[in-house]
Short mmCIF file of C-alpha atoms in Angstrom, two decimals:
data_model
loop_
_atom_site.label_atom_id
_atom_site.label_comp_id
_atom_site.label_asym_id
_atom_site.label_seq_id
_atom_site.Cartn_x
_atom_site.Cartn_y
_atom_site.Cartn_z
CA ALA A 1 97.91 61.39 36.38
CA VAL A 2 100.68 60.24 34.14
CA MET A 3 102.58 63.17 32.79
CA ARG A 4 102.98 63.31 28.85
CA ASN A 5 106.76 63.31 27.49
CA ARG A 6 108.08 64.90 24.44
CA ALA A 7 107.63 61.66 22.67
CA GLU A 8 104.27 61.41 23.09
CA VAL A 9 103.91 64.97 22.14
CA ASP A 10 106.02 64.37 19.02
CA ALA A 11 103.99 61.19 18.08
CA THR A 12 100.65 62.79 18.63
CA LEU A 13 101.54 65.82 16.38
CA GLN A 14 102.61 63.57 13.88
CA THR A 15 99.25 61.43 13.81
CA ALA A 16 97.51 64.78 13.33
CA LYS A 17 99.86 65.52 10.60
CA LEU A 18 101.20 68.65 11.65
CA ASN A 19 104.63 69.66 11.25
CA PRO A 20 106.86 70.86 14.07
CA ALA A 21 108.86 72.94 11.74
CA GLU A 22 106.10 75.53 11.60
CA LEU A 23 105.21 75.58 15.37
CA LEU A 24 107.18 77.42 18.45
CA PRO A 25 109.31 74.42 20.15
CA ALA A 26 107.28 74.61 23.63
CA VAL A 27 104.32 72.82 23.91
CA HIS A 28 101.72 73.23 26.71
CA CYS A 29 100.15 69.86 28.02
CA LEU A 30 97.00 71.08 29.75
CA SER A 31 95.11 68.92 32.44
CA PHE A 32 92.98 69.19 35.15
CA GLY A 33 94.01 70.66 38.32
CA PRO A 34 92.79 68.50 41.70
CA GLN A 35 90.32 71.27 42.21
CA ALA A 36 89.02 71.93 38.88
CA GLY A 37 85.74 70.56 39.24
CA GLY A 38 85.50 72.14 42.84
CA GLY A 39 83.45 75.33 41.49
CA GLU A 40 85.41 77.50 44.03
CA CYS A 41 86.70 79.55 41.50
CA CYS A 42 84.94 82.09 39.53
CA LEU A 43 85.10 85.08 37.04
CA LEU A 44 84.50 88.81 37.66
CA GLN A 45 84.69 90.82 34.57
CA LEU A 46 86.50 94.08 35.55
CA GLU A 47 85.23 97.43 34.80
CA PRO A 48 87.85 100.29 33.37
CA GLY A 49 90.00 101.17 36.68
CA LEU A 50 89.43 98.10 38.73
CA CYS A 51 92.15 96.13 37.19
CA ALA A 52 94.75 98.79 38.03
CA GLU A 53 93.35 99.29 41.42
CA LEU A 54 93.80 95.48 42.07
CA GLU A 55 97.24 95.76 40.79
CA ALA A 56 98.06 98.23 43.07
CA GLY A 57 97.30 96.19 45.87
CA ARG A 58 93.58 97.49 46.91
CA SER A 59 90.75 95.60 47.75
CA LEU A 60 87.31 95.06 46.12
CA VAL A 61 84.55 94.15 48.46
CA ILE A 62 81.25 92.34 48.00
CA ARG A 63 78.22 93.81 50.03
CA GLY A 64 75.17 92.74 50.64
CA GLU A 65 72.86 91.16 53.15
CA LYS A 66 71.42 87.65 52.23
CA ASP A 67 67.82 89.44 50.92
CA GLU A 68 69.94 92.03 48.75
CA HIS A 69 71.48 91.87 45.55
CA ALA A 70 74.87 91.85 45.93
CA VAL A 71 77.25 94.93 45.05
CA LEU A 72 80.75 95.26 44.59
CA CYS A 73 82.51 98.05 46.26
CA SER A 74 85.94 99.66 45.31
CA LYS A 75 87.42 102.31 47.39
CA ASP A 76 85.05 104.76 46.05
CA LYS A 77 82.28 103.07 43.60
CA THR A 78 79.82 100.80 44.04
CA TYR A 79 78.54 98.21 40.88
CA ASP A 80 75.44 95.86 40.78
CA MET A 81 76.83 92.55 40.03
CA LYS A 82 74.91 90.18 37.46
CA ILE A 83 75.76 86.95 36.04
CA ALA A 84 76.45 86.54 32.42
CA ASP A 85 76.17 83.23 30.74
CA THR A 86 78.30 82.09 27.76
CA SER A 87 77.57 79.09 25.46
CA ASN A 88 81.15 78.57 25.88
CA MET A 89 83.09 76.96 28.18
CA LEU A 90 86.25 79.16 29.55
CA LEU A 91 88.87 77.43 31.37
CA PHE A 92 91.47 79.60 33.62
CA VAL A 93 94.98 78.32 33.47
CA PRO A 94 97.62 79.39 35.74
CA GLY A 95 101.23 79.60 34.23
CA CYS A 96 100.04 79.41 30.56
CA LYS A 97 102.39 81.43 28.08
CA THR A 98 101.12 83.48 25.53
CA PRO A 99 103.32 83.26 22.22
CA GLU A 100 105.10 86.39 22.69
CA GLU A 101 106.28 85.27 25.91
CA LEU A 102 107.54 82.35 24.51
CA ASN A 103 109.31 83.96 21.74
CA ALA A 104 111.27 86.31 24.23
CA GLY A 105 112.80 83.11 25.25
CA LEU A 106 111.37 83.13 28.62
CA VAL A 107 110.82 79.61 28.75
CA SER A 108 113.68 77.36 28.33
CA CYS A 109 112.42 73.63 28.28
CA ASN A 110 110.07 72.77 25.74
CA ILE A 111 106.98 71.16 27.53
CA ILE A 112 105.23 72.97 30.07
CA HIS A 113 102.80 71.24 32.34
CA SER A 114 99.65 73.55 32.95
CA GLN A 115 96.99 72.59 35.46
CA ILE A 116 93.70 74.08 34.41
CA ALA A 117 92.54 75.62 38.14
CA GLY A 118 88.94 75.95 36.84
CA PHE A 119 86.17 75.98 34.24
CA SER A 120 82.85 77.91 34.08
CA ASN A 121 79.94 78.69 31.58
CA ASN A 122 79.49 82.03 33.19
CA TYR A 123 80.98 85.16 35.02
CA TRP A 124 79.78 88.29 37.00
CA GLU A 125 79.78 91.21 34.89
CA LEU A 126 79.37 94.82 36.36
CA ARG A 127 77.48 97.86 35.91
CA ARG A 128 78.11 101.19 38.03
CA CYS A 129 75.11 101.80 40.12
CA ARG A 130 74.34 104.63 42.87
CA PRO A 131 75.31 103.52 46.15
CA LYS A 132 72.35 102.52 48.18
CA LEU A 133 72.46 105.06 50.77
CA LYS A 134 68.77 105.39 52.02
CA LYS A 135 69.64 102.47 54.36
CA LEU A 136 72.34 104.72 55.95
CA ARG A 137 69.66 107.39 57.21
CA LYS A 138 67.31 104.29 57.92
CA LEU A 139 70.05 102.97 60.31
CA LEU A 140 70.98 106.31 62.14
CA MET A 141 67.55 107.25 62.48
CA GLU A 142 66.44 104.39 64.45
CA ASP A 143 68.30 106.28 67.74
CA PRO A 144 68.66 110.19 66.89
CA TYR A 145 70.81 112.00 69.52
CA GLU A 146 68.34 113.97 71.38
CA GLY A 147 71.62 115.54 73.69
CA PRO A 148 73.30 114.77 76.55
CA ASP A 149 70.29 115.18 79.16
CA SER A 150 68.28 112.63 77.45
CA ARG A 151 67.70 109.82 79.61
CA LYS A 152 67.10 107.87 76.61
CA ASP A 153 71.00 106.67 75.56
CA GLN A 154 71.23 105.52 78.84
CA THR A 155 68.43 103.26 78.82
CA SER A 156 68.36 102.69 75.00
CA THR A 157 68.22 99.36 73.38
CA PHE A 158 68.81 100.31 69.99
CA SER A 159 71.80 99.69 67.97
CA LYS A 160 74.37 101.92 67.69
CA TYR A 161 76.91 101.86 64.51
CA THR A 162 80.27 102.25 64.49
CA THR A 163 82.14 102.72 61.14
CA GLU A 164 82.98 99.19 60.56
CA ASP A 165 79.19 98.46 61.10
CA LEU A 166 78.25 100.67 58.83
CA LEU A 167 80.84 99.29 55.88
CA SER A 168 79.17 95.90 56.31
CA LEU A 169 75.74 97.00 56.73
CA ILE A 170 75.56 99.44 53.68
CA GLN A 171 75.88 98.78 50.03
CA ALA A 172 78.34 101.24 48.99
CA SER A 173 82.13 102.33 49.09
CA GLU A 174 83.78 103.49 51.96
CA GLU A 175 84.06 106.65 50.31
CA GLU A 176 80.73 107.11 49.38
CA ILE A 177 79.67 105.86 52.99
CA LEU A 178 81.85 108.75 54.46
CA HIS A 179 80.67 111.30 52.28
CA GLN A 180 77.15 110.62 52.75
CA LEU A 181 77.89 111.01 56.62
CA GLN A 182 79.35 114.32 56.15
CA VAL A 183 76.10 115.21 53.94
CA ILE A 184 73.66 114.31 56.25
CA ASP A 185 75.57 116.28 59.20
CA ALA A 186 75.93 113.02 61.13
CA CYS A 187 78.75 112.95 64.08
CA LYS A 188 80.36 110.54 66.11
CA ILE A 189 79.59 110.44 69.44
CA GLU A 190 81.46 107.97 71.90
CA GLY A 191 82.72 106.25 68.52
CA PHE A 192 79.22 105.69 67.38
CA TRP A 193 77.95 107.50 64.12
CA ARG A 194 74.78 109.51 65.42
CA ILE A 195 72.14 111.72 63.78
CA LEU A 196 70.60 114.50 65.44
CA ASP A 197 67.40 114.73 66.72
CA PHE A 198 65.42 117.63 64.74
CA ASP A 199 64.88 119.37 67.69
CA TYR A 200 67.83 118.97 69.55
CA GLU A 201 69.57 120.33 66.33
CA MET A 202 67.20 123.31 66.23
CA LYS A 203 67.82 124.15 69.85
CA LEU A 204 71.67 124.31 69.34
CA LEU A 205 71.06 126.18 66.32
CA ASN A 206 69.03 128.75 68.26
CA HIS A 207 71.94 129.02 70.80
CA VAL A 208 73.96 130.07 68.08
CA THR A 209 72.00 132.41 66.22
CA GLN A 210 70.86 134.15 69.33
CA LEU A 211 74.37 134.29 70.38
CA ILE A 212 75.38 136.01 66.89
CA ASP A 213 72.29 138.32 67.27
CA SER A 214 73.49 139.57 70.74
CA GLU A 215 77.23 139.79 70.30
CA SER A 216 75.96 141.61 66.99
CA TRP A 217 78.92 139.37 65.04
CA PRO A 218 78.49 139.71 61.31
CA LEU A 219 77.06 136.40 59.99
CA SER A 220 79.90 135.77 57.78
CA LYS A 221 82.52 135.85 60.70
CA VAL A 222 81.28 134.21 63.73
CA PRO A 223 84.49 133.13 66.10
CA LEU A 224 84.57 129.39 67.34
CA CYS A 225 86.22 130.34 70.82
CA ALA A 226 83.63 132.47 71.84
CA CYS A 227 80.74 130.44 70.78
CA LEU A 228 82.27 127.56 73.01
CA GLU A 229 82.93 129.68 75.99
CA GLU A 230 79.39 131.23 75.82
CA LEU A 231 77.40 128.12 75.17
CA GLY A 232 79.84 125.55 76.68
CA SER A 233 77.71 125.87 79.94
CA LEU A 234 74.58 125.24 78.26
CA GLU A 235 75.59 122.39 75.86
CA PRO A 236 78.94 119.81 75.06
CA ARG A 237 81.40 121.62 73.10
CA GLU A 238 81.63 119.00 70.66
CA MET A 239 77.84 119.59 70.05
CA ILE A 240 78.57 123.40 69.66
CA GLU A 241 81.10 122.86 67.14
CA HIS A 242 79.10 120.05 65.54
CA ILE A 243 76.23 122.84 64.91
CA LEU A 244 78.83 125.58 63.44
CA LEU A 245 80.25 122.97 61.04
CA SER A 246 76.86 121.90 60.44
CA TYR A 247 75.62 125.23 59.34
CA GLY A 248 78.63 127.24 58.69
CA ARG A 249 81.77 127.17 56.42
CA LYS A 250 84.84 126.86 58.60
CA HIS A 251 87.78 129.28 57.85
CA VAL A 252 91.18 130.35 59.72
CA ASP A 253 91.75 133.75 59.93
CA ASP A 254 95.09 134.85 61.86
CA GLY A 255 95.34 131.64 63.63
CA GLU A 256 91.54 132.01 64.61
CA VAL A 257 88.85 129.77 63.63
CA PHE A 258 85.58 131.75 62.15
CA PHE A 259 82.55 130.56 60.48
CA GLU A 260 80.63 131.64 57.46
CA MET A 261 77.06 131.06 58.52
CA ARG A 262 74.78 129.40 55.39
CA GLU A 263 71.96 131.58 54.99
CA ASP A 264 70.64 129.15 52.88
CA LYS A 265 70.89 126.12 55.06
CA ILE A 266 69.52 128.22 58.21
CA CYS A 267 66.56 129.31 56.27
CA ARG A 268 65.97 125.95 55.14
CA ALA A 269 65.99 124.20 58.82
CA ILE A 270 63.60 126.95 60.22
CA ALA A 271 61.35 126.31 57.14
CA GLN A 272 61.59 122.72 58.02
CA MET A 273 60.81 123.55 61.79
CA LEU A 274 57.69 125.65 61.16
CA LEU A 275 56.51 123.32 58.47
CA GLN A 276 56.36 120.06 60.12
CA ASN A 277 53.68 121.41 62.60
CA ALA A 278 50.88 120.89 60.16
CA VAL A 279 49.72 119.25 57.00
CA LYS A 280 49.85 122.17 55.19
CA PHE A 281 50.15 126.39 55.35
CA ASN A 282 48.51 129.21 53.71
CA LEU A 283 51.50 129.99 51.40
CA SER A 284 51.55 133.86 52.23
CA GLU A 285 51.16 133.63 55.87
CA PHE A 286 54.02 130.86 55.91
CA GLU A 287 56.33 133.07 53.97
CA GLU A 288 55.28 135.88 56.21
CA VAL A 289 56.44 134.03 59.72
CA TRP A 290 59.22 132.23 57.82
CA GLN A 291 60.98 135.80 57.13
CA GLN A 292 60.37 136.80 60.54
CA SER A 293 61.68 133.53 62.26
CA VAL A 294 65.17 133.54 60.55
CA PRO A 295 68.51 135.90 61.83
CA GLU A 296 68.58 139.31 61.04
CA GLY A 297 70.23 139.66 58.03
CA MET A 298 69.16 136.61 56.42
CA THR A 299 66.77 136.62 53.56
CA THR A 300 64.47 133.81 52.84
CA ARG A 301 63.42 132.50 49.13
CA LEU A 302 61.41 129.71 48.09
CA ASP A 303 64.25 127.94 46.01
CA GLN A 304 65.93 127.35 49.64
CA LEU A 305 63.05 124.59 49.86
CA GLN A 306 63.76 122.42 46.68
CA GLY A 307 63.41 118.92 47.81
CA LEU A 308 62.00 120.01 51.21
CA ALA A 309 58.67 121.50 50.39
CA LEU A 310 56.25 121.80 47.74
CA VAL A 311 53.96 124.62 46.88
CA ASP A 312 50.51 124.11 45.55
CA LYS A 313 49.91 126.45 43.05
CA SER A 314 46.41 125.20 41.98
CA SER A 315 44.77 125.81 45.48
CA ARG A 316 42.88 128.87 46.40
CA PRO A 317 44.68 130.41 48.53
CA GLU A 318 48.04 128.75 47.63
CA THR A 319 49.50 126.30 50.13
CA ILE A 320 52.98 124.90 50.83
CA PHE A 321 53.49 121.59 52.80
CA LEU A 322 56.37 119.54 53.80
CA LEU A 323 57.74 116.83 51.32
CA LYS A 324 61.13 115.50 52.20
CA VAL A 325 62.92 113.38 49.10
CA GLU A 326 65.16 111.90 51.72
CA ASP A 327 61.26 110.35 52.96
CA LEU A 328 60.76 108.86 49.45
CA PRO A 329 61.81 105.58 47.74
CA GLU A 330 65.25 105.04 46.66
CA ASP A 331 64.16 102.84 43.65
CA ASN A 332 63.52 104.59 40.52
CA GLN A 333 60.20 103.01 39.47
CA GLU A 334 58.80 103.18 42.94
CA ARG A 335 60.11 106.77 43.47
CA PHE A 336 57.96 108.21 40.22
CA ASN A 337 54.92 105.83 41.77
CA SER A 338 54.87 107.78 45.16
CA LEU A 339 55.18 111.19 43.51
CA PHE A 340 52.56 110.66 40.97
CA SER A 341 50.34 109.48 43.84
CA ILE A 342 51.32 112.35 45.43
CA ARG A 343 50.36 115.07 42.50
CA GLU A 344 48.89 113.76 39.19
CA LYS A 345 50.76 116.24 37.21
CA TRP A 346 54.31 117.72 37.49
CA THR A 347 55.94 120.44 35.90
CA GLU A 348 60.07 119.76 34.94
CA MET A 349 60.71 122.74 37.42
CA ASP A 350 58.67 121.20 40.41
CA ILE A 351 59.51 117.40 40.26
CA THR A 352 63.20 118.15 39.47
CA PRO A 353 64.61 118.67 43.10
CA TYR A 354 62.53 114.83 43.82
CA ILE A 355 64.13 112.95 40.95
CA GLN A 356 67.75 114.43 40.62
CA ASP A 357 69.34 112.16 43.33
CA LEU A 358 68.08 108.91 41.12
CA CYS A 359 70.50 110.01 38.11
CA ALA A 360 73.22 107.67 37.52
CA GLU A 361 76.46 108.76 35.81
CA LYS A 362 75.89 110.75 32.65
CA GLN A 363 72.29 110.41 33.16
CA THR A 364 69.80 113.78 32.86
CA VAL A 365 66.62 114.37 34.95
CA GLY A 366 65.37 114.56 30.94
CA THR A 367 66.37 111.09 30.43
CA LEU A 368 64.65 109.88 33.46
CA LEU A 369 61.21 111.67 32.56
CA THR A 370 61.49 110.05 29.35
CA LYS A 371 61.60 106.82 30.58
CA TYR A 372 59.31 106.94 33.52
CA ALA A 373 57.03 109.45 32.89
CA ARG A 374 54.77 110.35 30.17
CA SER A 375 54.31 114.04 28.99
CA SER A 376 51.68 116.53 27.81
CA MET A 377 50.42 120.27 27.62
CA LEU A 378 48.47 121.71 30.60
CA ASN A 379 47.23 125.52 30.13
CA GLY A 380 50.14 125.94 27.71
CA VAL A 381 52.61 124.26 30.44
CA LYS A 382 54.61 121.07 29.33
CA VAL A 383 53.68 118.63 32.80
CA TYR A 384 54.22 114.81 33.16
CA ASN A 385 52.30 112.21 34.68
CA SER A 386 52.10 108.58 35.31
CA ARG A 387 52.74 106.06 32.46
CA ARG A 388 50.21 103.82 34.27
CA PRO A 389 46.81 104.01 33.31
CA TYR A 390 45.67 104.14 36.69
CA SER A 391 47.61 105.86 39.51
CA SER B 1 89.77 91.35 48.64
CA GLY B 2 93.16 91.80 46.75
CA ASP B 3 96.91 90.60 47.81
CA ALA B 4 99.22 93.19 48.94
CA GLY B 5 101.89 91.33 46.60
CA ALA B 6 101.80 90.86 42.71
CA LEU B 7 98.84 89.09 41.42
CA ALA B 8 99.52 86.41 38.98
CA GLN B 9 98.37 86.38 35.73
CA TRP B 10 96.38 83.56 34.03
CA VAL B 11 95.23 82.93 30.52
CA LEU B 12 91.43 82.01 29.57
CA VAL B 13 91.24 79.44 27.35
CA GLU B 14 87.38 79.44 25.49
CA LEU B 15 86.26 76.36 24.08
CA GLN B 16 83.05 75.52 22.27
CA GLY B 17 80.78 73.06 23.61
CA GLU B 18 81.42 71.14 26.91
CA VAL B 19 84.22 69.38 28.39
CA GLU B 20 83.70 65.88 29.66
CA PRO B 21 85.94 63.29 30.65
CA ARG B 22 87.02 60.58 28.57
CA GLN B 23 86.49 58.12 31.46
CA SER B 24 84.05 57.95 33.67
CA GLY B 25 84.62 59.77 37.04
CA ASP B 26 85.72 63.28 37.74
CA LEU B 27 87.88 65.49 35.80
CA ALA B 28 90.59 66.36 38.53
CA GLY B 29 93.72 64.91 37.11
CA SER B 30 92.62 64.04 33.73
CA LEU B 31 94.55 65.43 30.71
CA LEU B 32 92.63 67.81 28.36
CA GLY B 33 95.10 68.33 25.18
CA ASP B 34 98.29 69.72 24.07
CA LEU B 35 98.31 73.39 23.05
CA HIS B 36 101.02 74.42 20.30
CA TYR B 37 101.49 77.68 18.62
CA THR B 38 102.46 78.26 15.30
CA ARG B 39 105.42 80.38 14.63
CA GLU B 40 102.69 82.79 13.65
CA GLY B 41 101.53 82.99 16.82
CA VAL B 42 98.38 81.31 16.09
CA PRO B 43 96.98 78.92 19.09
CA VAL B 44 96.31 75.05 17.97
CA LEU B 45 95.04 72.44 20.41
CA ILE B 46 94.86 68.90 20.05
CA VAL B 47 91.94 67.54 21.96
CA GLY B 48 91.50 64.16 21.77
CA HIS B 49 90.86 63.14 17.94
CA HIS B 50 90.68 67.08 17.32
CA ILE B 51 92.47 69.64 16.39
CA LEU B 52 91.26 73.43 17.17
CA TYR B 53 92.75 76.15 15.98
CA GLY B 54 92.34 79.52 17.52
CA LYS B 55 93.45 82.85 18.34
CA VAL B 56 94.99 85.13 20.89
CA VAL B 57 93.01 87.88 22.29
CA GLN B 58 93.65 90.63 24.50
CA LEU B 59 90.66 91.49 26.58
CA GLU B 60 89.10 94.70 26.55
CA LYS B 61 87.82 93.90 30.17
CA PRO B 62 90.15 91.67 32.08
CA PHE B 63 88.87 89.35 34.47
CA ALA B 64 89.82 88.73 38.01
CA VAL B 65 89.66 85.34 39.26
CA LEU B 66 87.87 85.26 42.72
CA VAL B 67 87.96 82.16 45.15
CA LYS B 68 85.52 81.78 47.75
CA GLN B 69 87.27 81.40 51.09
CA GLY B 70 85.33 78.09 52.68
CA GLY B 71 84.15 76.00 50.32
CA ALA B 72 82.23 76.20 46.93
CA PRO B 73 79.84 79.24 46.66
CA GLN B 74 76.21 78.91 47.00
CA PRO B 75 74.79 79.67 43.29
CA SER B 76 72.13 82.47 44.29
CA PRO B 77 70.44 84.67 42.10
CA ALA B 78 71.00 87.81 44.33
CA GLY B 79 74.70 87.22 43.86
CA PRO B 80 77.53 85.78 45.62
CA HIS B 81 77.63 85.92 49.46
CA GLY B 82 80.38 85.73 51.54
CA HIS B 83 84.19 86.67 51.73
CA TYR B 84 86.63 86.11 48.43
CA THR B 85 89.85 86.78 47.72
CA VAL B 86 91.39 87.85 44.01
CA THR B 87 93.91 85.13 42.89
CA ALA B 88 94.77 86.21 39.92
CA LEU B 89 94.13 88.66 36.57
CA ILE B 90 93.25 87.19 33.22
CA LYS B 91 94.46 90.02 30.37
CA THR B 92 94.68 87.29 27.90
CA LYS B 93 92.35 84.82 26.28
CA LEU B 94 93.00 81.82 23.71
CA LEU B 95 89.50 81.83 21.82
CA PHE B 96 88.88 78.36 19.96
CA LYS B 97 85.92 78.99 17.98
CA THR B 98 86.39 77.08 14.81
CA ARG B 99 85.00 74.04 13.97
CA PRO B 100 87.32 71.18 15.37
CA LYS B 101 89.14 69.65 12.49
CA PRO B 102 88.75 65.36 13.19
CA ILE B 103 91.88 63.82 13.21
CA ILE B 104 91.67 60.88 10.79
CA THR B 105 93.87 57.76 12.15
CA HIS B 106 93.71 54.22 11.54
CA VAL B 107 96.22 53.03 13.95
CA PRO B 108 97.41 55.36 17.24
CA LYS B 109 101.32 55.22 17.36
CA LYS B 110 102.31 53.51 20.19
CA VAL B 111 105.80 54.77 21.35
#
């Protein structure tokens, strides 16, 4: 392409009847670069904070398999991506100066040949979303760890996942993934992230609680070293430490490591162990057995079972059954459909533990209920049911 | 992913309508027009026989320019897949929204 010269520019100005005296001396002659029509460039509109992250040299990653809607992940946040169309044409021009830059005298010549790198009539919009973490649990549950004695591991053909594997498969930021691994008490065994098989987990917990009992240690101060010594012959030391980390709070006292056992979490796990053996239980019978099953010094309370079990107050006698929030769908509408198929009418108190995790940034349970449910009064109590005419 | 070095700053030029080459054949290499600024900082774009007046806008939400590694991206409704690199940031746009003023001329001045 022939580059325009100053004389041609001035001639054009004259034809256009523009007064050069009213213009800044420098002109940009815009032409289309060699790659301009190729469509290899696209525009991504940045949410607050992302621009600064990029300028700081940090990466953004687009994640998603072909059947998933792509998400964009920064180091610690996840965003849905959506195409936005404009009726205008957007040209991206490298090296194009603004009037401020020209006035600052940064440009010495008065012709700037700028090549348009690309153009588009759409761009990607971002919207912060909940990280899609249900898949993480699903992947790790393909092959739960049953202990070193399990022959399953040697013959297992199931995939095992490293951190890198998870980063490429899960639509969430790295920090969100690592945080969730901690929340679900996953542990790294031989470089792979594993979730413990529940029965094995209870077996480990039981070793520890029995030892606490026989040694008469205070529940708030369980010594790590002694546990490893006493139980090291029964189970791998890493597993003993892992169960203490999962069910206790670590603190160091005088150079020695102790754990403050978490009463709520232990009671909850034991409840799960009891409840998983039947469809439902007589509530008062369950409460009695449950209290007897937990370590000496711990007190069971029904509120420890939020998101794990549901009490049916309408049946005579009252019953309780296992309902784990992590088994329910991740999508908002599907979650509500599922809940309403289990029970037609819910009080806010009962449903909250089962929808709390759906709340996006600055969203409340109330907003969700307004959107996905219809309220009515039942015996003087406000209840929520499905918006659909048929359940 | 982002670059370790400083990211280039580009400018967005927003025009109404579509861009078509004057000659048949594709756009690559062809001229668009001359971009001037008045002394008050108003951008003036001369495209063919039109004058467009615009304004400089600082973008509330800057853009990142993504270049797909390994060829053009397939437009998929589910989203862009594959590996992308951030080539540049765009914080400023030149918005040309006013209707183009035609340049009335009898004889193009030859130099």
